[in-house]
């Protein structure tokens, strides 16, 4: 993984997500997104803190993944994730362009 790699972690297993996040944080990927609930993400961070990693301080880590569009379907979540990746890729904040 290099500076052109955007990492998306969307597995079903909690332990696997933590391990994937730990591995991704050791790369130069500019974006590391992990799907997760409001309870799963802090649990993963706590696990990684015990291993000396601090995802909450790493500005490349986005968890829960995606922009807050309110969508709940898999398709809506996928679009919000891609929108977030595009915003990061282009150095933008993903806010509305309304005048």
mmCIF file with all atom_site columns, C-alpha atoms in Angstrom:
data_model
loop_
_atom_site.group_PDB
_atom_site.id
_atom_site.type_symbol
_atom_site.label_atom_id
_atom_site.label_alt_id
_atom_site.label_comp_id
_atom_site.label_asym_id
_atom_site.label_entity_id
_atom_site.label_seq_id
_atom_site.pdbx_PDB_ins_code
_atom_site.Cartn_x
_atom_site.Cartn_y
_atom_site.Cartn_z
_atom_site.occupancy
_atom_site.B_iso_or_equiv
_atom_site.pdbx_formal_charge
_atom_site.auth_seq_id
_atom_site.auth_comp_id
_atom_site.auth_asym_id
_atom_site.auth_atom_id
_atom_site.pdbx_PDB_model_num
ATOM 1  C CA . UNK A 1 1  ? 0.000   0.000  0.000  1.00 0.00 ? 1  UNK A CA 1
ATOM 2  C CA . UNK A 1 2  ? 1.282   3.439  -0.913 1.00 0.00 ? 2  UNK A CA 1
ATOM 3  C CA . UNK A 1 3  ? 0.144   7.078  -1.076 1.00 0.00 ? 3  UNK A CA 1
ATOM 4  C CA . UNK A 1 4  ? -2.217  6.204  -3.929 1.00 0.00 ? 4  UNK A CA 1
ATOM 5  C CA . UNK A 1 5  ? -3.993  3.465  -1.958 1.00 0.00 ? 5  UNK A CA 1
ATOM 6  C CA . UNK A 1 6  ? -7.314  4.199  -0.279 1.00 0.00 ? 6  UNK A CA 1
ATOM 7  C CA . UNK A 1 7  ? -8.133  1.472  2.255  1.00 0.00 ? 7  UNK A CA 1
ATOM 8  C CA . UNK A 1 8  ? -11.739 0.451  2.963  1.00 0.00 ? 8  UNK A CA 1
ATOM 9  C CA . UNK A 1 9  ? -12.262 -2.067 5.788  1.00 0.00 ? 9  UNK A CA 1
ATOM 10 C CA . UNK A 1 10 ? -15.734 -3.617 5.588  1.00 0.00 ? 10 UNK A CA 1
ATOM 11 C CA . UNK A 1 11 ? -15.466 -7.155 6.941  1.00 0.00 ? 11 UNK A CA 1
ATOM 12 C CA . UNK A 1 12 ? -18.020 -8.954 9.094  1.00 0.00 ? 12 UNK A CA 1
ATOM 13 C CA . UNK A 1 13 ? -15.676 -9.864 11.944 1.00 0.00 ? 13 UNK A CA 1
ATOM 14 C CA . UNK A 1 14 ? -14.702 -7.443 14.683 1.00 0.00 ? 14 UNK A CA 1
ATOM 15 C CA . UNK A 1 15 ? -11.270 -8.954 15.347 1.00 0.00 ? 15 UNK A CA 1
ATOM 16 C CA . UNK A 1 16 ? -10.414 -9.023 11.663 1.00 0.00 ? 16 UNK A CA 1
ATOM 17 C CA . UNK A 1 17 ? -11.342 -5.339 11.339 1.00 0.00 ? 17 UNK A CA 1
ATOM 18 C CA . UNK A 1 18 ? -8.995  -4.449 14.188 1.00 0.00 ? 18 UNK A CA 1
ATOM 19 C CA . UNK A 1 19 ? -6.163  -6.391 12.598 1.00 0.00 ? 19 UNK A CA 1
ATOM 20 C CA . UNK A 1 20 ? -6.825  -4.836 9.182  1.00 0.00 ? 20 UNK A CA 1
ATOM 21 C CA . UNK A 1 21 ? -6.854  -1.349 10.715 1.00 0.00 ? 21 UNK A CA 1
ATOM 22 C CA . UNK A 1 22 ? -3.598  -2.032 12.557 1.00 0.00 ? 22 UNK A CA 1
ATOM 23 C CA . UNK A 1 23 ? -1.927  -3.234 9.350  1.00 0.00 ? 23 UNK A CA 1
ATOM 24 C CA . UNK A 1 24 ? -3.234  -0.311 7.289  1.00 0.00 ? 24 UNK A CA 1
ATOM 25 C CA . UNK A 1 25 ? -1.993  2.225  9.833  1.00 0.00 ? 25 UNK A CA 1
ATOM 26 C CA . UNK A 1 26 ? 1.547   0.957  9.247  1.00 0.00 ? 26 UNK A CA 1
ATOM 27 C CA . UNK A 1 27 ? 1.368   1.997  5.575  1.00 0.00 ? 27 UNK A CA 1
ATOM 28 C CA . UNK A 1 28 ? 1.451   5.361  3.821  1.00 0.00 ? 28 UNK A CA 1
ATOM 29 C CA . UNK A 1 29 ? -2.160  5.081  2.588  1.00 0.00 ? 29 UNK A CA 1
ATOM 30 C CA . UNK A 1 30 ? -3.771  8.553  2.756  1.00 0.00 ? 30 UNK A CA 1
ATOM 31 C CA . UNK A 1 31 ? -7.223  7.182  3.643  1.00 0.00 ? 31 UNK A CA 1
ATOM 32 C CA . UNK A 1 32 ? -8.104  4.322  5.960  1.00 0.00 ? 32 UNK A CA 1
ATOM 33 C CA . UNK A 1 33 ? -11.837 3.830  6.420  1.00 0.00 ? 33 UNK A CA 1
ATOM 34 C CA . UNK A 1 34 ? -13.441 1.242  8.681  1.00 0.00 ? 34 UNK A CA 1
ATOM 35 C CA . UNK A 1 35 ? -17.139 0.458  8.828  1.00 0.00 ? 35 UNK A CA 1
ATOM 36 C CA . UNK A 1 36 ? -18.545 0.182  12.321 1.00 0.00 ? 36 UNK A CA 1
ATOM 37 C CA . UNK A 1 37 ? -21.168 1.191  14.812 1.00 0.00 ? 37 UNK A CA 1
ATOM 38 C CA . UNK A 1 38 ? -20.742 3.911  17.414 1.00 0.00 ? 38 UNK A CA 1
ATOM 39 C CA . UNK A 1 39 ? -19.874 1.161  19.917 1.00 0.00 ? 39 UNK A CA 1
ATOM 40 C CA . UNK A 1 40 ? -17.643 -0.974 17.663 1.00 0.00 ? 40 UNK A CA 1
ATOM 41 C CA . UNK A 1 41 ? -15.268 1.824  16.695 1.00 0.00 ? 41 UNK A CA 1
ATOM 42 C CA . UNK A 1 42 ? -14.309 2.844  20.277 1.00 0.00 ? 42 UNK A CA 1
ATOM 43 C CA . UNK A 1 43 ? -13.867 -0.842 21.118 1.00 0.00 ? 43 UNK A CA 1
ATOM 44 C CA . UNK A 1 44 ? -11.484 -1.265 18.183 1.00 0.00 ? 44 UNK A CA 1
ATOM 45 C CA . UNK A 1 45 ? -9.581  1.880  19.160 1.00 0.00 ? 45 UNK A CA 1
ATOM 46 C CA . UNK A 1 46 ? -9.212  0.653  22.756 1.00 0.00 ? 46 UNK A CA 1
ATOM 47 C CA . UNK A 1 47 ? -7.876  -2.691 21.497 1.00 0.00 ? 47 UNK A CA 1
ATOM 48 C CA . UNK A 1 48 ? -5.340  -0.940 19.252 1.00 0.00 ? 48 UNK A CA 1
ATOM 49 C CA . UNK A 1 49 ? -4.329  1.527  21.997 1.00 0.00 ? 49 UNK A CA 1
ATOM 50 C CA . UNK A 1 50 ? -3.223  -1.472 24.073 1.00 0.00 ? 50 UNK A CA 1
ATOM 51 C CA . UNK A 1 51 ? -0.965  -2.450 21.156 1.00 0.00 ? 51 UNK A CA 1
ATOM 52 C CA . UNK A 1 52 ? 0.586   1.035  21.017 1.00 0.00 ? 52 UNK A CA 1
ATOM 53 C CA . UNK A 1 53 ? -1.449  2.266  18.031 1.00 0.00 ? 53 UNK A CA 1
ATOM 54 C CA . UNK A 1 54 ? -3.625  5.375  18.236 1.00 0.00 ? 54 UNK A CA 1
ATOM 55 C CA . UNK A 1 55 ? -6.151  5.509  15.379 1.00 0.00 ? 55 UNK A CA 1
ATOM 56 C CA . UNK A 1 56 ? -8.047  8.342  17.093 1.00 0.00 ? 56 UNK A CA 1
ATOM 57 C CA . UNK A 1 57 ? -4.971  10.554 16.568 1.00 0.00 ? 57 UNK A CA 1
ATOM 58 C CA . UNK A 1 58 ? -4.293  9.425  12.987 1.00 0.00 ? 58 UNK A CA 1
ATOM 59 C CA . UNK A 1 59 ? -6.012  11.864 10.612 1.00 0.00 ? 59 UNK A CA 1
ATOM 60 C CA . UNK A 1 60 ? -6.006  9.213  7.862  1.00 0.00 ? 60 UNK A CA 1
ATOM 61 C CA . UNK A 1 61 ? -8.421  7.016  9.830  1.00 0.00 ? 61 UNK A CA 1
ATOM 62 C CA . UNK A 1 62 ? -12.139 7.512  9.143  1.00 0.00 ? 62 UNK A CA 1
ATOM 63 C CA . UNK A 1 63 ? -14.391 5.435  11.369 1.00 0.00 ? 63 UNK A CA 1
ATOM 64 C CA . UNK A 1 64 ? -17.251 4.983  11.124 1.00 0.00 ? 64 UNK A CA 1
ATOM 65 C CA . UNK A 1 65 ? -16.639 5.186  7.386  1.00 0.00 ? 65 UNK A CA 1
ATOM 66 C CA . UNK A 1 66 ? -18.576 7.453  5.009  1.00 0.00 ? 66 UNK A CA 1
ATOM 67 C CA . UNK A 1 67 ? -20.244 10.850 5.010  1.00 0.00 ? 67 UNK A CA 1
ATOM 68 C CA . UNK A 1 68 ? -23.352 11.358 7.136  1.00 0.00 ? 68 UNK A CA 1
ATOM 69 C CA . UNK A 1 69 ? -26.037 11.300 4.434  1.00 0.00 ? 69 UNK A CA 1
ATOM 70 C CA . UNK A 1 70 ? -28.645 9.504  6.526  1.00 0.00 ? 70 UNK A CA 1
ATOM 71 C CA . UNK A 1 71 ? -28.777 6.585  4.099  1.00 0.00 ? 71 UNK A CA 1
ATOM 72 C CA . UNK A 1 72 ? -29.112 3.114  5.608  1.00 0.00 ? 72 UNK A CA 1
ATOM 73 C CA . UNK A 1 73 ? -29.189 0.833  2.547  1.00 0.00 ? 73 UNK A CA 1
ATOM 74 C CA . UNK A 1 74 ? -25.979 -0.822 1.322  1.00 0.00 ? 74 UNK A CA 1
ATOM 75 C CA . UNK A 1 75 ? -26.107 1.287  -1.850 1.00 0.00 ? 75 UNK A CA 1
ATOM 76 C CA . UNK A 1 76 ? -26.515 4.550  0.053  1.00 0.00 ? 76 UNK A CA 1
ATOM 77 C CA . UNK A 1 77 ? -23.669 3.643  2.390  1.00 0.00 ? 77 UNK A CA 1
ATOM 78 C CA . UNK A 1 78 ? -21.444 2.765  -0.590 1.00 0.00 ? 78 UNK A CA 1
ATOM 79 C CA . UNK A 1 79 ? -22.129 6.152  -2.195 1.00 0.00 ? 79 UNK A CA 1
ATOM 80 C CA . UNK A 1 80 ? -21.347 7.953  1.078  1.00 0.00 ? 80 UNK A CA 1
ATOM 81 C CA . UNK A 1 81 ? -18.057 6.043  1.375  1.00 0.00 ? 81 UNK A CA 1
ATOM 82 C CA . UNK A 1 82 ? -17.045 6.885  -2.191 1.00 0.00 ? 82 UNK A CA 1
ATOM 83 C CA . UNK A 1 83 ? -17.985 10.532 -1.636 1.00 0.00 ? 83 UNK A CA 1
ATOM 84 C CA . UNK A 1 84 ? -15.768 10.623 1.455  1.00 0.00 ? 84 UNK A CA 1
ATOM 85 C CA . UNK A 1 85 ? -12.879 9.046  -0.453 1.00 0.00 ? 85 UNK A CA 1
ATOM 86 C CA . UNK A 1 86 ? -13.252 11.580 -3.272 1.00 0.00 ? 86 UNK A CA 1
ATOM 87 C CA . UNK A 1 87 ? -13.291 14.449 -0.771 1.00 0.00 ? 87 UNK A CA 1
ATOM 88 C CA . UNK A 1 88 ? -10.078 13.204 0.857  1.00 0.00 ? 88 UNK A CA 1
ATOM 89 C CA . UNK A 1 89 ? -8.454  12.543 -2.518 1.00 0.00 ? 89 UNK A CA 1
ATOM 90 C CA . UNK A 1 90 ? -9.166  16.111 -3.626 1.00 0.00 ? 90 UNK A CA 1
ATOM 91 C CA . UNK A 1 91 ? -8.327  17.696 -0.261 1.00 0.00 ? 91 UNK A CA 1
ATOM 92 C CA . UNK A 1 92 ? -11.899 18.785 0.420  1.00 0.00 ? 92 UNK A CA 1
ATOM 93 C CA . UNK A 1 93 ? -14.132 18.520 3.484  1.00 0.00 ? 93 UNK A CA 1
ATOM 94 C CA . UNK A 1 94 ? -17.188 16.974 1.811  1.00 0.00 ? 94 UNK A CA 1
ATOM 95 C CA . UNK A 1 95 ? -19.532 19.765 2.871  1.00 0.00 ? 95 UNK A CA 1
ATOM 96 C CA . UNK A 1 96 ? -22.459 20.910 0.777  1.00 0.00 ? 96 UNK A CA 1
ATOM 97 C CA . UNK A 1 97 ? -21.642 23.423 -2.000 1.00 0.00 ? 97 UNK A CA 1
ATOM 98 C CA . UNK A 1 98 ? -24.765 25.516 -1.335 1.00 0.00 ? 98 UNK A CA 1
ATOM 99 C CA . UNK A 1 99 ? -24.205 29.275 -1.750 1.00 0.00 ? 99 UNK A CA 1
#
